[in-house]
Amino acid sequence: MRAHRLQLLSVAILAVATAVGPVLADTPTATTSNVEVAASEVDRTLDRITRELTATESEIDKTRSQAETVRRRMLARGRAYYKATHVGLLPMGAGFDTLIAHSTRAERLRKSVERDVTLVQELDQSRTALLERKQKLIARKVPLEMQVKAMAQARAALQEADDRTRAFDRAFASSTGTDHVAIYGALAQNGPASPDEGLAAGMNGFRSMKGKLPFPLAGRAEVRMVNRAGAGGPGVEMRSPPGTPVRAVFAGRVAFSDEYANYGRVVILDHGEHYFTVSGNLGTIEVKVGDDLAAGNRIGTVGGNGLNRGALYFELRHGGDTLDPAPWFGL
């Protein structure tokens, strides 16, 4: 799914670059505004070419009809001229004046046939030129229609990305109290805490876990501090085999559960009092927005790169501010 979304965004960039030229072709990312401008330009061009194509097809039909009319008239005149010029059909016994009139009529028929022949040739040439023009217009129209389709996909992909960004930011915009969450305590190093431990921690709130916050991964994991683009502060990268269960470090409600930018598959938990944990680079997501989780509940698994190398990215936030996780984990 993520690869498909990235492909759609690539289509967006390509469609914008193709439609509006080298200025936007150098732009590394497409924006909704750029796509709308490009789509408008493509629509105008396609509309103009479509109208030209319709007019050309009308001219082709008109020229074909005219040529057929002239051909029928030419055949009729040709037959009349044949009769007027062959022996046995001449008015030999009707007098000199009649013969002259007959000859004059035959000459007019001959010239009319010649004009018809010339006109048919001109109409055929015009029709050939119109057919060539039609093919050129079609050759221009087809890629434009593909661009229109690409633009529609681009708009959908960018709108989806914008919606996801707003949802991600909105997850940190407000926070609930602690009354709505199940309070069984934080995750111990070897599994969920006991109910008594969880009750005490839940009543004191998330801030009471500073210095003793458990890791979201059980077992051995290589831990290092990292700074991820767009994070606004430090996070923790925990290296563990792909598929390793990732658990909630404290009771909370799922505020975001989707793919997002540099985080990959990510889950945001709202722990109350504007405290949030962010678990990114997940291989799978096992919760949905609105789920109430106890400490120790699974939220997903560690993602990997196909080489049996996995790493969970973890952040702590208070409101929109990224907190240094080291003192919370006692590092």
mmCIF file of N, CA and C in Angstrom, residues 45-122:
data_model
loop_
_atom_site.group_PDB
_atom_site.id
_atom_site.type_symbol
_atom_site.label_atom_id
_atom_site.label_comp_id
_atom_site.label_asym_id
_atom_site.label_seq_id
_atom_site.Cartn_x
_atom_site.Cartn_y
_atom_site.Cartn_z
ATOM 1 N N THR A 45 -5.759 22.870 -22.744
ATOM 2 C CA THR A 45 -5.150 22.375 -23.982
ATOM 3 C C THR A 45 -5.956 21.224 -24.562
ATOM 4 N N LEU A 46 -6.382 20.313 -23.705
ATOM 5 C CA LEU A 46 -7.171 19.171 -24.171
ATOM 6 C C LEU A 46 -8.506 19.628 -24.747
ATOM 7 N N ASP A 47 -9.130 20.602 -24.112
ATOM 8 C CA ASP A 47 -10.407 21.117 -24.612
ATOM 9 C C ASP A 47 -10.231 21.743 -25.989
ATOM 10 N N ARG A 48 -9.147 22.510 -26.162
ATOM 11 C CA ARG A 48 -8.898 23.143 -27.465
ATOM 12 C C ARG A 48 -8.660 22.094 -28.544
ATOM 13 N N ILE A 49 -7.845 21.095 -28.236
ATOM 14 C CA ILE A 49 -7.555 20.050 -29.222
ATOM 15 C C ILE A 49 -8.814 19.237 -29.529
ATOM 16 N N THR A 50 -9.623 18.988 -28.514
ATOM 17 C CA THR A 50 -10.871 18.241 -28.740
ATOM 18 C C THR A 50 -11.794 19.008 -29.674
ATOM 19 N N ARG A 51 -11.880 20.330 -29.467
ATOM 20 C CA ARG A 51 -12.716 21.141 -30.358
ATOM 21 C C ARG A 51 -12.158 21.158 -31.778
ATOM 22 N N GLU A 52 -10.836 21.256 -31.906
ATOM 23 C CA GLU A 52 -10.214 21.212 -33.232
ATOM 24 C C GLU A 52 -10.468 19.864 -33.905
ATOM 25 N N LEU A 53 -10.386 18.805 -33.130
ATOM 26 C CA LEU A 53 -10.610 17.465 -33.674
ATOM 27 C C LEU A 53 -12.056 17.305 -34.137
ATOM 28 N N THR A 54 -12.988 17.816 -33.349
ATOM 29 C CA THR A 54 -14.403 17.743 -33.737
ATOM 30 C C THR A 54 -14.651 18.518 -35.023
ATOM 31 N N ALA A 55 -14.061 19.720 -35.114
ATOM 32 C CA ALA A 55 -14.225 20.529 -36.327
ATOM 33 C C ALA A 55 -13.587 19.844 -37.530
ATOM 34 N N THR A 56 -12.437 19.221 -37.325
ATOM 35 C CA THR A 56 -11.751 18.523 -38.421
ATOM 36 C C THR A 56 -12.571 17.338 -38.904
ATOM 37 N N GLU A 57 -13.123 16.573 -37.981
ATOM 38 C CA GLU A 57 -13.960 15.433 -38.368
ATOM 39 C C GLU A 57 -15.196 15.896 -39.134
ATOM 40 N N SER A 58 -15.741 17.048 -38.729
ATOM 41 C CA SER A 58 -16.890 17.602 -39.453
ATOM 42 C C SER A 58 -16.499 17.990 -40.876
ATOM 43 N N GLU A 59 -15.312 18.590 -41.029
ATOM 44 C CA GLU A 59 -14.824 18.969 -42.358
ATOM 45 C C GLU A 59 -14.562 17.736 -43.213
ATOM 46 N N ILE A 60 -14.060 16.679 -42.595
ATOM 47 C CA ILE A 60 -13.815 15.430 -43.336
ATOM 48 C C ILE A 60 -15.132 14.877 -43.874
ATOM 49 N N ASP A 61 -16.151 14.852 -43.030
ATOM 50 C CA ASP A 61 -17.465 14.356 -43.469
ATOM 51 C C ASP A 61 -18.038 15.237 -44.574
ATOM 52 N N LYS A 62 -17.886 16.546 -44.417
ATOM 53 C CA LYS A 62 -18.400 17.482 -45.424
ATOM 54 C C LYS A 62 -17.680 17.300 -46.751
ATOM 55 N N THR A 63 -16.358 17.162 -46.698
ATOM 56 C CA THR A 63 -15.567 16.986 -47.922
ATOM 57 C C THR A 63 -15.907 15.670 -48.605
ATOM 58 N N ARG A 64 -16.076 14.609 -47.822
ATOM 59 C CA ARG A 64 -16.437 13.316 -48.395
ATOM 60 C C ARG A 64 -17.801 13.387 -49.087
ATOM 61 N N SER A 65 -18.749 14.056 -48.449
ATOM 62 C CA SER A 65 -20.082 14.196 -49.045
ATOM 63 C C SER A 65 -20.028 14.999 -50.342
ATOM 64 N N GLN A 66 -19.237 16.081 -50.337
ATOM 65 C CA GLN A 66 -19.103 16.898 -51.548
ATOM 66 C C GLN A 66 -18.468 16.089 -52.672
ATOM 67 N N ALA A 67 -17.442 15.320 -52.350
ATOM 68 C CA ALA A 67 -16.758 14.524 -53.371
ATOM 69 C C ALA A 67 -17.700 13.483 -53.968
ATOM 70 N N GLU A 68 -18.527 12.862 -53.132
ATOM 71 C CA GLU A 68 -19.481 11.871 -53.643
ATOM 72 C C GLU A 68 -20.508 12.524 -54.562
ATOM 73 N N THR A 69 -20.962 13.723 -54.198
ATOM 74 C CA THR A 69 -21.921 14.446 -55.042
ATOM 75 C C THR A 69 -21.313 14.788 -56.392
ATOM 76 N N VAL A 70 -20.065 15.270 -56.375
ATOM 77 C CA VAL A 70 -19.389 15.639 -57.624
ATOM 78 C C VAL A 70 -19.139 14.403 -58.477
ATOM 79 N N ARG A 71 -18.783 13.299 -57.854
ATOM 80 C CA ARG A 71 -18.548 12.070 -58.624
ATOM 81 C C ARG A 71 -19.836 11.604 -59.322
ATOM 82 N N ARG A 72 -20.931 11.648 -58.612
ATOM 83 C CA ARG A 72 -22.196 11.241 -59.245
ATOM 84 C C ARG A 72 -22.541 12.164 -60.419
ATOM 85 N N ARG A 73 -22.344 13.451 -60.207
ATOM 86 C CA ARG A 73 -22.616 14.411 -61.288
ATOM 87 C C ARG A 73 -21.668 14.206 -62.449
ATOM 88 N N MET A 74 -20.391 13.909 -62.151
ATOM 89 C CA MET A 74 -19.393 13.693 -63.202
ATOM 90 C C MET A 74 -19.741 12.458 -64.033
ATOM 91 N N LEU A 75 -20.206 11.407 -63.379
ATOM 92 C CA LEU A 75 -20.596 10.198 -64.112
ATOM 93 C C LEU A 75 -21.789 10.465 -65.023
ATOM 94 N N ALA A 76 -22.750 11.216 -64.514
ATOM 95 C CA ALA A 76 -23.918 11.545 -65.341
ATOM 96 C C ALA A 76 -23.508 12.378 -66.548
ATOM 97 N N ARG A 77 -22.659 13.358 -66.332
ATOM 98 C CA ARG A 77 -22.194 14.194 -67.443
ATOM 99 C C ARG A 77 -21.322 13.386 -68.408
ATOM 100 N N GLY A 78 -20.532 12.471 -67.846
ATOM 101 C CA GLY A 78 -19.690 11.640 -68.713
ATOM 102 C C GLY A 78 -20.525 10.776 -69.634
ATOM 103 N N ARG A 79 -21.596 10.197 -69.102
ATOM 104 C CA ARG A 79 -22.479 9.385 -69.952
ATOM 105 C C ARG A 79 -23.155 10.240 -71.020
ATOM 106 N N ALA A 80 -23.569 11.431 -70.615
ATOM 107 C CA ALA A 80 -24.208 12.333 -71.587
ATOM 108 C C ALA A 80 -23.222 12.746 -72.677
ATOM 109 N N TYR A 81 -21.984 13.006 -72.275
ATOM 110 C CA TYR A 81 -20.966 13.398 -73.259
ATOM 111 C C TYR A 81 -20.663 12.242 -74.209
ATOM 112 N N TYR A 82 -20.634 11.023 -73.674
ATOM 113 C CA TYR A 82 -20.387 9.842 -74.513
ATOM 114 C C TYR A 82 -21.468 9.709 -75.586
ATOM 115 N N LYS A 83 -22.702 9.867 -75.165
ATOM 116 C CA LYS A 83 -23.804 9.762 -76.121
ATOM 117 C C LYS A 83 -23.755 10.880 -77.161
ATOM 118 N N ALA A 84 -23.297 12.043 -76.729
ATOM 119 C CA ALA A 84 -23.298 13.195 -77.643
ATOM 120 C C ALA A 84 -22.175 13.149 -78.656
ATOM 121 N N THR A 85 -21.180 12.327 -78.450
ATOM 122 C CA THR A 85 -20.005 12.349 -79.328
ATOM 123 C C THR A 85 -19.815 11.072 -80.125
ATOM 124 N N HIS A 86 -20.667 10.096 -79.966
ATOM 125 C CA HIS A 86 -20.474 8.851 -80.706
ATOM 126 C C HIS A 86 -21.390 8.785 -81.928
ATOM 127 N N VAL A 87 -20.849 8.162 -82.977
ATOM 128 C CA VAL A 87 -21.575 8.025 -84.241
ATOM 129 C C VAL A 87 -22.868 7.265 -83.995
ATOM 130 N N GLY A 88 -23.903 7.691 -84.627
ATOM 131 C CA GLY A 88 -25.205 7.068 -84.442
ATOM 132 C C GLY A 88 -26.064 7.834 -83.480
ATOM 133 N N LEU A 89 -25.406 8.678 -82.722
ATOM 134 C CA LEU A 89 -26.156 9.485 -81.768
ATOM 135 C C LEU A 89 -26.155 10.952 -82.164
ATOM 136 N N LEU A 90 -25.446 11.274 -83.280
ATOM 137 C CA LEU A 90 -25.376 12.659 -83.736
ATOM 138 C C LEU A 90 -26.619 13.002 -84.555
ATOM 139 N N PRO A 91 -27.124 14.212 -84.452
ATOM 140 C CA PRO A 91 -28.319 14.632 -85.211
ATOM 141 C C PRO A 91 -27.955 15.020 -86.648
ATOM 142 N N MET A 92 -27.565 14.064 -87.474
ATOM 143 C CA MET A 92 -27.059 14.360 -88.816
ATOM 144 C C MET A 92 -28.154 14.901 -89.741
ATOM 145 N N GLY A 93 -29.370 14.483 -89.583
ATOM 146 C CA GLY A 93 -30.399 14.898 -90.532
ATOM 147 C C GLY A 93 -31.261 16.039 -90.059
ATOM 148 N N ALA A 94 -30.869 16.700 -89.004
ATOM 149 C CA ALA A 94 -31.704 17.759 -88.428
ATOM 150 C C ALA A 94 -31.285 19.148 -88.861
ATOM 151 N N GLY A 95 -30.320 19.248 -89.697
ATOM 152 C CA GLY A 95 -29.898 20.557 -90.167
ATOM 153 C C GLY A 95 -28.633 21.043 -89.489
ATOM 154 N N PHE A 96 -28.053 22.060 -90.132
ATOM 155 C CA PHE A 96 -26.761 22.583 -89.669
ATOM 156 C C PHE A 96 -26.880 23.219 -88.295
ATOM 157 N N ASP A 97 -27.897 24.015 -88.068
ATOM 158 C CA ASP A 97 -28.031 24.709 -86.783
ATOM 159 C C ASP A 97 -28.162 23.719 -85.619
ATOM 160 N N THR A 98 -28.916 22.680 -85.888
ATOM 161 C CA THR A 98 -29.079 21.663 -84.832
ATOM 162 C C THR A 98 -27.759 20.974 -84.536
ATOM 163 N N LEU A 99 -26.991 20.723 -85.590
ATOM 164 C CA LEU A 99 -25.680 20.089 -85.403
ATOM 165 C C LEU A 99 -24.749 20.980 -84.600
ATOM 166 N N ILE A 100 -24.782 22.305 -84.910
ATOM 167 C CA ILE A 100 -23.928 23.247 -84.167
ATOM 168 C C ILE A 100 -24.341 23.285 -82.692
ATOM 169 N N ALA A 101 -25.641 23.332 -82.457
ATOM 170 C CA ALA A 101 -26.128 23.364 -81.069
ATOM 171 C C ALA A 101 -25.727 22.095 -80.328
ATOM 172 N N HIS A 102 -25.822 20.989 -81.035
ATOM 173 C CA HIS A 102 -25.440 19.712 -80.426
ATOM 174 C C HIS A 102 -23.950 19.692 -80.086
ATOM 175 N N SER A 103 -23.130 20.192 -81.000
ATOM 176 C CA SER A 103 -21.675 20.225 -80.774
ATOM 177 C C SER A 103 -21.328 21.146 -79.608
ATOM 178 N N THR A 104 -22.042 22.283 -79.560
ATOM 179 C CA THR A 104 -21.793 23.228 -78.457
ATOM 180 C C THR A 104 -22.130 22.591 -77.108
ATOM 181 N N ARG A 105 -23.247 21.889 -77.078
ATOM 182 C CA ARG A 105 -23.651 21.206 -75.837
ATOM 183 C C ARG A 105 -22.638 20.139 -75.456
ATOM 184 N N ALA A 106 -22.149 19.395 -76.433
ATOM 185 C CA ALA A 106 -21.144 18.365 -76.162
ATOM 186 C C ALA A 106 -19.871 18.980 -75.595
ATOM 187 N N GLU A 107 -19.473 20.141 -76.115
ATOM 188 C CA GLU A 107 -18.263 20.808 -75.616
ATOM 189 C C GLU A 107 -18.460 21.274 -74.179
ATOM 190 N N ARG A 108 -19.649 21.796 -73.897
ATOM 191 C CA ARG A 108 -19.929 22.217 -72.516
ATOM 192 C C ARG A 108 -19.863 21.020 -71.562
ATOM 193 N N LEU A 109 -20.396 19.896 -72.038
ATOM 194 C CA LEU A 109 -20.335 18.685 -71.212
ATOM 195 C C LEU A 109 -18.895 18.252 -70.964
ATOM 196 N N ARG A 110 -18.080 18.336 -72.021
ATOM 197 C CA ARG A 110 -16.666 17.947 -71.879
ATOM 198 C C ARG A 110 -15.973 18.818 -70.838
ATOM 199 N N LYS A 111 -16.175 20.146 -70.937
ATOM 200 C CA LYS A 111 -15.532 21.057 -69.998
ATOM 201 C C LYS A 111 -16.069 20.843 -68.573
ATOM 202 N N SER A 112 -17.365 20.554 -68.481
ATOM 203 C CA SER A 112 -17.945 20.299 -67.157
ATOM 204 C C SER A 112 -17.345 19.048 -66.527
ATOM 205 N N VAL A 113 -17.170 18.008 -67.353
ATOM 206 C CA VAL A 113 -16.554 16.775 -66.848
ATOM 207 C C VAL A 113 -15.128 17.050 -66.385
ATOM 208 N N GLU A 114 -14.379 17.855 -67.164
ATOM 209 C CA GLU A 114 -12.998 18.185 -66.778
ATOM 210 C C GLU A 114 -12.978 18.949 -65.454
ATOM 211 N N ARG A 115 -13.920 19.897 -65.305
ATOM 212 C CA ARG A 115 -13.983 20.652 -64.045
ATOM 213 C C ARG A 115 -14.327 19.731 -62.874
ATOM 214 N N ASP A 116 -15.249 18.803 -63.142
ATOM 215 C CA ASP A 116 -15.614 17.855 -62.081
ATOM 216 C C ASP A 116 -14.435 16.979 -61.681
ATOM 217 N N VAL A 117 -13.670 16.523 -62.686
ATOM 218 C CA VAL A 117 -12.480 15.710 -62.399
ATOM 219 C C VAL A 117 -11.509 16.498 -61.531
ATOM 220 N N THR A 118 -11.271 17.759 -61.894
ATOM 221 C CA THR A 118 -10.360 18.609 -61.116
ATOM 222 C C THR A 118 -10.889 18.825 -59.700
ATOM 223 N N LEU A 119 -12.196 19.079 -59.592
ATOM 224 C CA LEU A 119 -12.790 19.329 -58.278
ATOM 225 C C LEU A 119 -12.723 18.086 -57.390
ATOM 226 N N VAL A 120 -12.973 16.910 -57.972
ATOM 227 C CA VAL A 120 -12.870 15.668 -57.197
ATOM 228 C C VAL A 120 -11.449 15.475 -56.681
ATOM 229 N N GLN A 121 -10.464 15.751 -57.541
ATOM 230 C CA GLN A 121 -9.064 15.631 -57.124
ATOM 231 C C GLN A 121 -8.756 16.591 -55.973
ATOM 232 N N GLU A 122 -9.253 17.833 -56.082
ATOM 233 C CA GLU A 122 -9.011 18.820 -55.028
ATOM 234 C C GLU A 122 -9.688 18.400 -53.720
#
